[in-house]
Tab-separated table of C-alpha atoms in Angstrom:
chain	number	residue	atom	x	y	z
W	1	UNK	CA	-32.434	-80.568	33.101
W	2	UNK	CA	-29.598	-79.995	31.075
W	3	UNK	CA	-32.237	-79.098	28.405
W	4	UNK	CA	-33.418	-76.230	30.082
W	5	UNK	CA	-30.361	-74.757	30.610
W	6	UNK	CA	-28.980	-74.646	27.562
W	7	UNK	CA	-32.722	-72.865	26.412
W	8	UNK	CA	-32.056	-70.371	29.033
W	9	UNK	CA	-28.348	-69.233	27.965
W	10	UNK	CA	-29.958	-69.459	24.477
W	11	UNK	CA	-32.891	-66.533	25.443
W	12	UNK	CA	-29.606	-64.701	27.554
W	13	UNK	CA	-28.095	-64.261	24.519
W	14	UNK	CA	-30.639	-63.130	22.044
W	15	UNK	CA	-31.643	-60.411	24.722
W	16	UNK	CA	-28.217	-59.354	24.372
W	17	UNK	CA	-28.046	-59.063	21.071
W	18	UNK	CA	-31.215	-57.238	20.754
W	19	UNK	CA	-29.773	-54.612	22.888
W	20	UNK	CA	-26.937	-54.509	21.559
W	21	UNK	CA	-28.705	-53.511	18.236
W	22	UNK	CA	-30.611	-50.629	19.676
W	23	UNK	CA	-27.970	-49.482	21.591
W	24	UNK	CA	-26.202	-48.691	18.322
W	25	UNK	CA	-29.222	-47.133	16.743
W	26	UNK	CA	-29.905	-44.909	18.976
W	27	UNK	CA	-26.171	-43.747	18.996
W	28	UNK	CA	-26.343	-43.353	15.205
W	29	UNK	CA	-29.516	-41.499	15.838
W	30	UNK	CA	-27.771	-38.908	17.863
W	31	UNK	CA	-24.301	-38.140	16.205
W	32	UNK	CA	-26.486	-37.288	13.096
W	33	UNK	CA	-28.858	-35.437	14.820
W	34	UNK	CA	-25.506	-33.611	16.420
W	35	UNK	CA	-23.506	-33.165	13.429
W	36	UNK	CA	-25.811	-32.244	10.149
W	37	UNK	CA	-24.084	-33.417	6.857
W	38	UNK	CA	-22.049	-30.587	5.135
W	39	UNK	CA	-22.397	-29.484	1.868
W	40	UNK	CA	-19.200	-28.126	-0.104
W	41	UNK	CA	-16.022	-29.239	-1.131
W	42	UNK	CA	-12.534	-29.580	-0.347
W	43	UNK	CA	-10.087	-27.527	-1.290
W	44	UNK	CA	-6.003	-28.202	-1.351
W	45	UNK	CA	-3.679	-25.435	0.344
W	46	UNK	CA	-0.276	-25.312	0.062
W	47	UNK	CA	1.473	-25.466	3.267
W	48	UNK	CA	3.281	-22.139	2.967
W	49	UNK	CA	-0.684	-20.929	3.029
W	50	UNK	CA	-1.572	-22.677	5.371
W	51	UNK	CA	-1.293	-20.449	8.702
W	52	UNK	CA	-2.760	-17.706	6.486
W	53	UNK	CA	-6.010	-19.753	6.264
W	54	UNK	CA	-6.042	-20.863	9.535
W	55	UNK	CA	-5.752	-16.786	10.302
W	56	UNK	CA	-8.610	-15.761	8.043
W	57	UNK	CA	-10.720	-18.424	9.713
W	58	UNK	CA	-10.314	-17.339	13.183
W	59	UNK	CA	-11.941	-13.856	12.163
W	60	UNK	CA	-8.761	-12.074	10.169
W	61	UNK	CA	-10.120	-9.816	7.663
W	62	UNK	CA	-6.724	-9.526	5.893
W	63	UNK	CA	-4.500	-12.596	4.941
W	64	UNK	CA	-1.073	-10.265	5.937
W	65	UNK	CA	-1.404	-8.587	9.218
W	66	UNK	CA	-2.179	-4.543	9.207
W	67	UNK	CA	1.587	-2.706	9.748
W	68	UNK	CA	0.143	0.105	10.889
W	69	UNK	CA	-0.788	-2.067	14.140
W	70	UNK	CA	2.988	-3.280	15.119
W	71	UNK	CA	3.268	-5.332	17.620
W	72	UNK	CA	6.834	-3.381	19.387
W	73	UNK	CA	7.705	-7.246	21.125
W	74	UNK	CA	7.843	-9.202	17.494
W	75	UNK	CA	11.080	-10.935	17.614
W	76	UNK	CA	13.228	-13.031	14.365
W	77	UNK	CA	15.055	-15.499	14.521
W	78	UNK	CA	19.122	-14.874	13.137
W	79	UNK	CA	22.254	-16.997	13.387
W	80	UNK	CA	20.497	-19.177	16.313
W	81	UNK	CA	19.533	-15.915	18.512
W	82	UNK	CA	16.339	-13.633	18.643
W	83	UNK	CA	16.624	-10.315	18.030
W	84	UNK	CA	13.589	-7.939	18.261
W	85	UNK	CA	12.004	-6.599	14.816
W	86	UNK	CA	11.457	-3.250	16.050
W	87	UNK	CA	14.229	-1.265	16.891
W	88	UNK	CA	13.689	1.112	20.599
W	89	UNK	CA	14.247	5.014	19.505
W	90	UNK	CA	14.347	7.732	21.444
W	91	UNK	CA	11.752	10.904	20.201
W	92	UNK	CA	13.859	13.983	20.146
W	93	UNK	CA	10.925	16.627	18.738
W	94	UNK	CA	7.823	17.879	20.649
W	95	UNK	CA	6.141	15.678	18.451
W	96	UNK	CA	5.585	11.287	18.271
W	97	UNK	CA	5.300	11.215	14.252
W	98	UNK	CA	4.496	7.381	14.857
W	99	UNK	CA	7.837	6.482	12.441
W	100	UNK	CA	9.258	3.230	13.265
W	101	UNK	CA	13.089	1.525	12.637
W	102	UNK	CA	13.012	-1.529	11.904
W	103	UNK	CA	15.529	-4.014	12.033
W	104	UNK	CA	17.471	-3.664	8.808
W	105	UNK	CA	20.899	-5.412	9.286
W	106	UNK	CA	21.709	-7.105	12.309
W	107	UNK	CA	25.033	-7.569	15.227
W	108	UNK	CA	27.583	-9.214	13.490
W	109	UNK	CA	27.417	-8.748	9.699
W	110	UNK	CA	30.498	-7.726	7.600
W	111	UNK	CA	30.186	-5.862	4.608
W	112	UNK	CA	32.346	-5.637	1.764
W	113	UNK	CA	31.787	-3.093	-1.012
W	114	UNK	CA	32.540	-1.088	-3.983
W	115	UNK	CA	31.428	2.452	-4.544
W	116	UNK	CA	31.778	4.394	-8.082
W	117	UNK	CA	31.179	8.105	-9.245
W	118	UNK	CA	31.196	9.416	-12.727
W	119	UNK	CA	31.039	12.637	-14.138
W	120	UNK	CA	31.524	14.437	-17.755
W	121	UNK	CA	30.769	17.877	-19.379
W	122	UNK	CA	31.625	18.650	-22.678
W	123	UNK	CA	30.479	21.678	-25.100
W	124	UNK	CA	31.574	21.968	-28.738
W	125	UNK	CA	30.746	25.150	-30.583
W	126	UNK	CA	28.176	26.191	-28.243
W	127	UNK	CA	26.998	30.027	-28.953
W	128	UNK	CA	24.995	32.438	-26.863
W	129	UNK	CA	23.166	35.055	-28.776
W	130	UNK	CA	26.221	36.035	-30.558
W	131	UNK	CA	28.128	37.246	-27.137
W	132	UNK	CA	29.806	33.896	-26.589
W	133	UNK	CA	31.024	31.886	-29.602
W	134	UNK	CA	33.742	29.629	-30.350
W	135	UNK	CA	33.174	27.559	-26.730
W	136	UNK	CA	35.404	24.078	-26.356
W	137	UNK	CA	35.492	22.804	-22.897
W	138	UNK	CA	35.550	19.181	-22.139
W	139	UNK	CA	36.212	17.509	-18.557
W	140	UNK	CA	35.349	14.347	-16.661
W	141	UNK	CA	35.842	13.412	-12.823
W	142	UNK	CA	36.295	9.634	-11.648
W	143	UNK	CA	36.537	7.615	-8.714
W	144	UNK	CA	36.578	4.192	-7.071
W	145	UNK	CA	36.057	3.672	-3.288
W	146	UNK	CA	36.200	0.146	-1.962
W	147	UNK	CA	34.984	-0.169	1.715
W	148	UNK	CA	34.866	-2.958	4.505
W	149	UNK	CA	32.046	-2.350	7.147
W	150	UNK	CA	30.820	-4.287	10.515
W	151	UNK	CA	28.206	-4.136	12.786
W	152	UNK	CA	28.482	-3.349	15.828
W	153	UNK	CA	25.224	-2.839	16.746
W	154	UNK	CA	22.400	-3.465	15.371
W	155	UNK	CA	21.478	-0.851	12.044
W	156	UNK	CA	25.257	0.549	13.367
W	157	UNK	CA	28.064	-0.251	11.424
W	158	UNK	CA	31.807	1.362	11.710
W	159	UNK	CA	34.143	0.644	8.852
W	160	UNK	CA	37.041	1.450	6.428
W	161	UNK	CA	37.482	2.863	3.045
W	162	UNK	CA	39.792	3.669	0.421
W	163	UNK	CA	39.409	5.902	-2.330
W	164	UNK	CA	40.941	7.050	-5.928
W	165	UNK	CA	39.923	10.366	-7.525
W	166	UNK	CA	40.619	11.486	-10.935
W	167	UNK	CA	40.107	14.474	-12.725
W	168	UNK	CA	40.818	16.775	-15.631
W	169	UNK	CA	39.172	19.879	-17.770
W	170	UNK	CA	40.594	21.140	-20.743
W	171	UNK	CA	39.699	24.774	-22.077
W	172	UNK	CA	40.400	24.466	-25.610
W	173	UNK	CA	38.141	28.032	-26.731
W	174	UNK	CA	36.003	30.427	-24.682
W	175	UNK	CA	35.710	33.547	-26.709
W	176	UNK	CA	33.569	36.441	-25.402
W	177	UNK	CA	32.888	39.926	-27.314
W	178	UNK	CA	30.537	41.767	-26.219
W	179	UNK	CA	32.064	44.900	-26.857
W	180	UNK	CA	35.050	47.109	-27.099
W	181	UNK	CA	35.936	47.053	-23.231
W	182	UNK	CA	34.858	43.827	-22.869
W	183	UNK	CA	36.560	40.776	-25.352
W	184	UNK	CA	38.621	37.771	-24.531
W	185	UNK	CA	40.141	34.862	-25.834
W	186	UNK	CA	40.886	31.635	-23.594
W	187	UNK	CA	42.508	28.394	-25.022
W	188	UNK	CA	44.841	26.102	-24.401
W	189	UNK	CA	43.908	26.032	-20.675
W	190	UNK	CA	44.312	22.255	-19.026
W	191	UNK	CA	43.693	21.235	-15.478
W	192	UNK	CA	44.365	17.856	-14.112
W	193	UNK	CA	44.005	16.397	-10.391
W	194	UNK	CA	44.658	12.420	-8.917
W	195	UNK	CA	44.794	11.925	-5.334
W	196	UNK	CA	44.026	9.280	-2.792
W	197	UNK	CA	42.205	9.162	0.378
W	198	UNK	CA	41.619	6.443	3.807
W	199	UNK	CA	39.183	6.969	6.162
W	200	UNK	CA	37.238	5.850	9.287
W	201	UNK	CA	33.219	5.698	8.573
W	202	UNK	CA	30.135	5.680	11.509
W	203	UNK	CA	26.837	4.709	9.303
W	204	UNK	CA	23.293	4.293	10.971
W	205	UNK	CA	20.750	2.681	9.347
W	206	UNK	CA	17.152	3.011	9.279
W	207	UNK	CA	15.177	0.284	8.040
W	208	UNK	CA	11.446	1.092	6.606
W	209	UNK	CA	9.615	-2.074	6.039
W	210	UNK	CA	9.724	-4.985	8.419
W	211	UNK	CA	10.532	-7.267	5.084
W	212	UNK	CA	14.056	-5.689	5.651
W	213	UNK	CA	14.426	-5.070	2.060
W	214	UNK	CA	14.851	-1.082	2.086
W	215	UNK	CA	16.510	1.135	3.895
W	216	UNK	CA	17.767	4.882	4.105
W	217	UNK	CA	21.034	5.442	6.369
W	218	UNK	CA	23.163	8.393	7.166
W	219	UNK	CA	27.518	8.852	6.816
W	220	UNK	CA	29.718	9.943	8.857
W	221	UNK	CA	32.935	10.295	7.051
W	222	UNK	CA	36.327	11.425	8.947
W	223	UNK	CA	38.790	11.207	5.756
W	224	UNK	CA	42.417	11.797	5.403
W	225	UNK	CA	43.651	12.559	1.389
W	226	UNK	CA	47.411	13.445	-0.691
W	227	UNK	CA	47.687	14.273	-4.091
W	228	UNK	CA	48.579	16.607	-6.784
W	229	UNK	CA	47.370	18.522	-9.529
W	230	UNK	CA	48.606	20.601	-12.598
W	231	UNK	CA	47.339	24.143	-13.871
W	232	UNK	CA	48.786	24.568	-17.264
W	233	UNK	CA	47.491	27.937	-18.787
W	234	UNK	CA	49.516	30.131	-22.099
W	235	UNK	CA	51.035	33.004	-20.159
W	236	UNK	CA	52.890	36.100	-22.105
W	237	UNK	CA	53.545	33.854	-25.381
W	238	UNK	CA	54.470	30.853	-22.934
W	239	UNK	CA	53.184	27.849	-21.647
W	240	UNK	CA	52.802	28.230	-17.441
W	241	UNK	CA	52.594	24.821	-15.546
W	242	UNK	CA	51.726	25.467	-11.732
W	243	UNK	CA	52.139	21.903	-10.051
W	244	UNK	CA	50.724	21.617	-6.754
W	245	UNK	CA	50.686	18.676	-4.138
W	246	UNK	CA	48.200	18.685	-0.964
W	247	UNK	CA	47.592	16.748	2.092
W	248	UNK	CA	43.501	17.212	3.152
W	249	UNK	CA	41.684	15.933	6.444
W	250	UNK	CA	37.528	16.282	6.163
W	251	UNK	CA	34.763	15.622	8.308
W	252	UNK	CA	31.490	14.634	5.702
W	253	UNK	CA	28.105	13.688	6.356
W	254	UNK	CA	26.249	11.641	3.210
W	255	UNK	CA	22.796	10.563	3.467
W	256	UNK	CA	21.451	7.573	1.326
W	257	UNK	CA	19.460	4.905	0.253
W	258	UNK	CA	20.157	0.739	0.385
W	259	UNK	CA	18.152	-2.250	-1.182
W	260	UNK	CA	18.647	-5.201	-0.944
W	261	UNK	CA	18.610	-7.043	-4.359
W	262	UNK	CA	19.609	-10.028	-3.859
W	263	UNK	CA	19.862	-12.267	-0.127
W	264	UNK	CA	23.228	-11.143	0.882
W	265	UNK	CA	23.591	-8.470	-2.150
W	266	UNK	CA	22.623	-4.946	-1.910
W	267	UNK	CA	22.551	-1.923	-3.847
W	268	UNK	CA	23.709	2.079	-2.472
W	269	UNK	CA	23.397	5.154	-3.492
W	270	UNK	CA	24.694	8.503	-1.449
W	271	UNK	CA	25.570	11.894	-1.695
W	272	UNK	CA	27.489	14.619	-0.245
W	273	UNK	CA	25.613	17.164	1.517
W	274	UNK	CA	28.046	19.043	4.215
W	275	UNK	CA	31.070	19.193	5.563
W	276	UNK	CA	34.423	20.519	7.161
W	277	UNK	CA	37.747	20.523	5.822
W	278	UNK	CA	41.386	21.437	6.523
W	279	UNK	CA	43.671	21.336	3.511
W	280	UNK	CA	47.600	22.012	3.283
W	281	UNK	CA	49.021	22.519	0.109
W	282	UNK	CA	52.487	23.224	-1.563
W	283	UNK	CA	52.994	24.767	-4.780
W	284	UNK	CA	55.459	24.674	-7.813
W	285	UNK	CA	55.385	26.629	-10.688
W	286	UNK	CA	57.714	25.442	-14.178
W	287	UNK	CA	59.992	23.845	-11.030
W	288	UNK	CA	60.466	26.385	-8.876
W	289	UNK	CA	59.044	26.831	-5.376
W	290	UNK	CA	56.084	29.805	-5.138
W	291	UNK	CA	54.863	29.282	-1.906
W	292	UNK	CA	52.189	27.119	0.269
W	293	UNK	CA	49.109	27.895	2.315
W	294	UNK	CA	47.001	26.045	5.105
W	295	UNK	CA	43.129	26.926	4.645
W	296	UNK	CA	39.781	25.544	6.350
W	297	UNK	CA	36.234	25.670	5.188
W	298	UNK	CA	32.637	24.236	5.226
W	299	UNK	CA	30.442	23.319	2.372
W	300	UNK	CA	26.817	23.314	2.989
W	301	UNK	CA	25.567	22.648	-0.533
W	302	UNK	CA	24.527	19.654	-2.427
W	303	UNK	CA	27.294	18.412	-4.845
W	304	UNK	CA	25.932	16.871	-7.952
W	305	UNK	CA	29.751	15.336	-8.464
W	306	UNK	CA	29.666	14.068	-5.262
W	307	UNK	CA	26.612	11.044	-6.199
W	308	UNK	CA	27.972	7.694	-5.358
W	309	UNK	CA	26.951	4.172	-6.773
W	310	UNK	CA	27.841	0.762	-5.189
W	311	UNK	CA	27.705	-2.707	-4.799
W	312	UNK	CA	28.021	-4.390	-1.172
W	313	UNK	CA	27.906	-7.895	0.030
W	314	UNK	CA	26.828	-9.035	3.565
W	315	UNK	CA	27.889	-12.097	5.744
């Protein structure tokens, strides 16, 4: 008896196995039959790639997303707060010309800079078809305007800066003869100007590529300036000195252009285009008092001594 059972748990368990086995074969049978062998090979990419791939292979034809299809809710991440990439503007023209501001510098940042002009002219001997001859003029224009900015808003910054201006021409010859009526010598002629200014800046920026790398911005400069200047000039066989010191408030407006070279380092250049002033100035002349005069004006015109180079840094 106890034979027979032990031949019966014997069969039990080679029916087991056997089904077992083609249980598994048949399960083999149908992963291959569901999922073919690939042919290829494998490629490494670089994690910084690696949502670019992923991009392209859910049906991207282009690796960097078009610009010209901005999506107005993107949002970056700055200082542990989101701010949106594209800034809202209000269209003032008839017309939507599809231009876009982009975030350029955020809330928040300071800015400490340096801006530099430079100018010279100089002729020696210069002649003109025999009516001008004997021509000696030299002259050169400097100055240095440091400048702390922050942002208020974002692409809005309000600021001060400080300026030095120097300046001086010298008329050494300018002979003209062109005929009897009509003949003159200058020389000895010198001119010489230094003054110093403060003032309150508004500057909006407009940022053109959503890398945040350029950007064009526009000035708004409400200036206060003092200095003096001389006039020396030969005057019936003696030298006449006309000294003359000035106090000058100006409302300017200078477009320009930033880039950022470096992270926090970025390079301007601007320029005078128009603006409003109201100048007060005294006058000397060899010591004694000659009188003073209050005038206004407004210059619409480009100035090409009015360029400015400079350096800022952002935090």
């Amino acid at each position: 008896m106890e034979k027979r059972k032990n031949l019966y748990i014997a069969l039990a368990v080679a029916i087991m196995s056997v089904f077992t086995s083609l249980q598994t074969l048949a399960s083999e049978v149908n992963d291959s039959a569901a999922k073919p062998e690939l042919n290829g090979k494998y490629i490494f990419v670089p994690d910084s790639l690696q949502s670019d791939v992923l991009r392209i292979l859910k049906g991207h034809s282009k690796v960097v997303d078009d610009e010209n299809k901005i999506d107005s809710s993107e949002l970056v991440s700055w200082r542990g707060d989101t701010l949106p990439m594209q800034l809202k503007t209000r269209n003032f023209g008839r017309f939507d010309r599809g231009l876009s501001n982009y975030l350029f510098i955020p809330r928040g940042h300071w800015s400490f800079g340096l801006t530099a002009s430079y100018g010279e002219i100089s002729t020696d001997q210069l002649q003109l078809m025999g009516l001008l001859s004997d021509i000696d003029i030299s002259g050169h224009i400097f100055s240095v305007k440091p400048y702390i900015m922050y942002f208020i808003k974002n692409n809005v910054s309000v600021g001060l800066r400080f300026g030095y201006t120097s300046a001086k021409g010298n008329v050494d010859s300018f002979k003209v003869d062109i005929d009897d009526d009509m003949n003159f010598n200058l020389h000895d002629i010198m001119y010489r100007n230094e003054g110093y200014t403060a003032a309150f800046t508004l500057r909006q920026y407009i940022g053109i590529a959503r890398r945040g790398r350029f950007g064009v911005f526009n000035e708004v400069e409400l200036a206060f300036s003092s200095g003096n200047s001389d006039f020396a000039r030969p005057y019936a066989g003696e030298l006449r000195n006309t000294h003359t010191t000035y106090m000058d408030a100006a409302l300017n407006f200078s477009p320009g252009v930033c880039v950022f070279i470096m992270e926090n380092v970025s390079f301007n250049l601007s320029f005078g285009v128009f603006g409003f002033s109201l100048r007060n100035e005294k006058q000397m002349e060899n010591g004694v008092e000659v009188g003073n005069r209050l005038t206004s004006g407004a210059n619409f015109r480009f100035n090409i001594f009015n360029l400015n180079f400079g350096i800022a840094v952002h935090i």
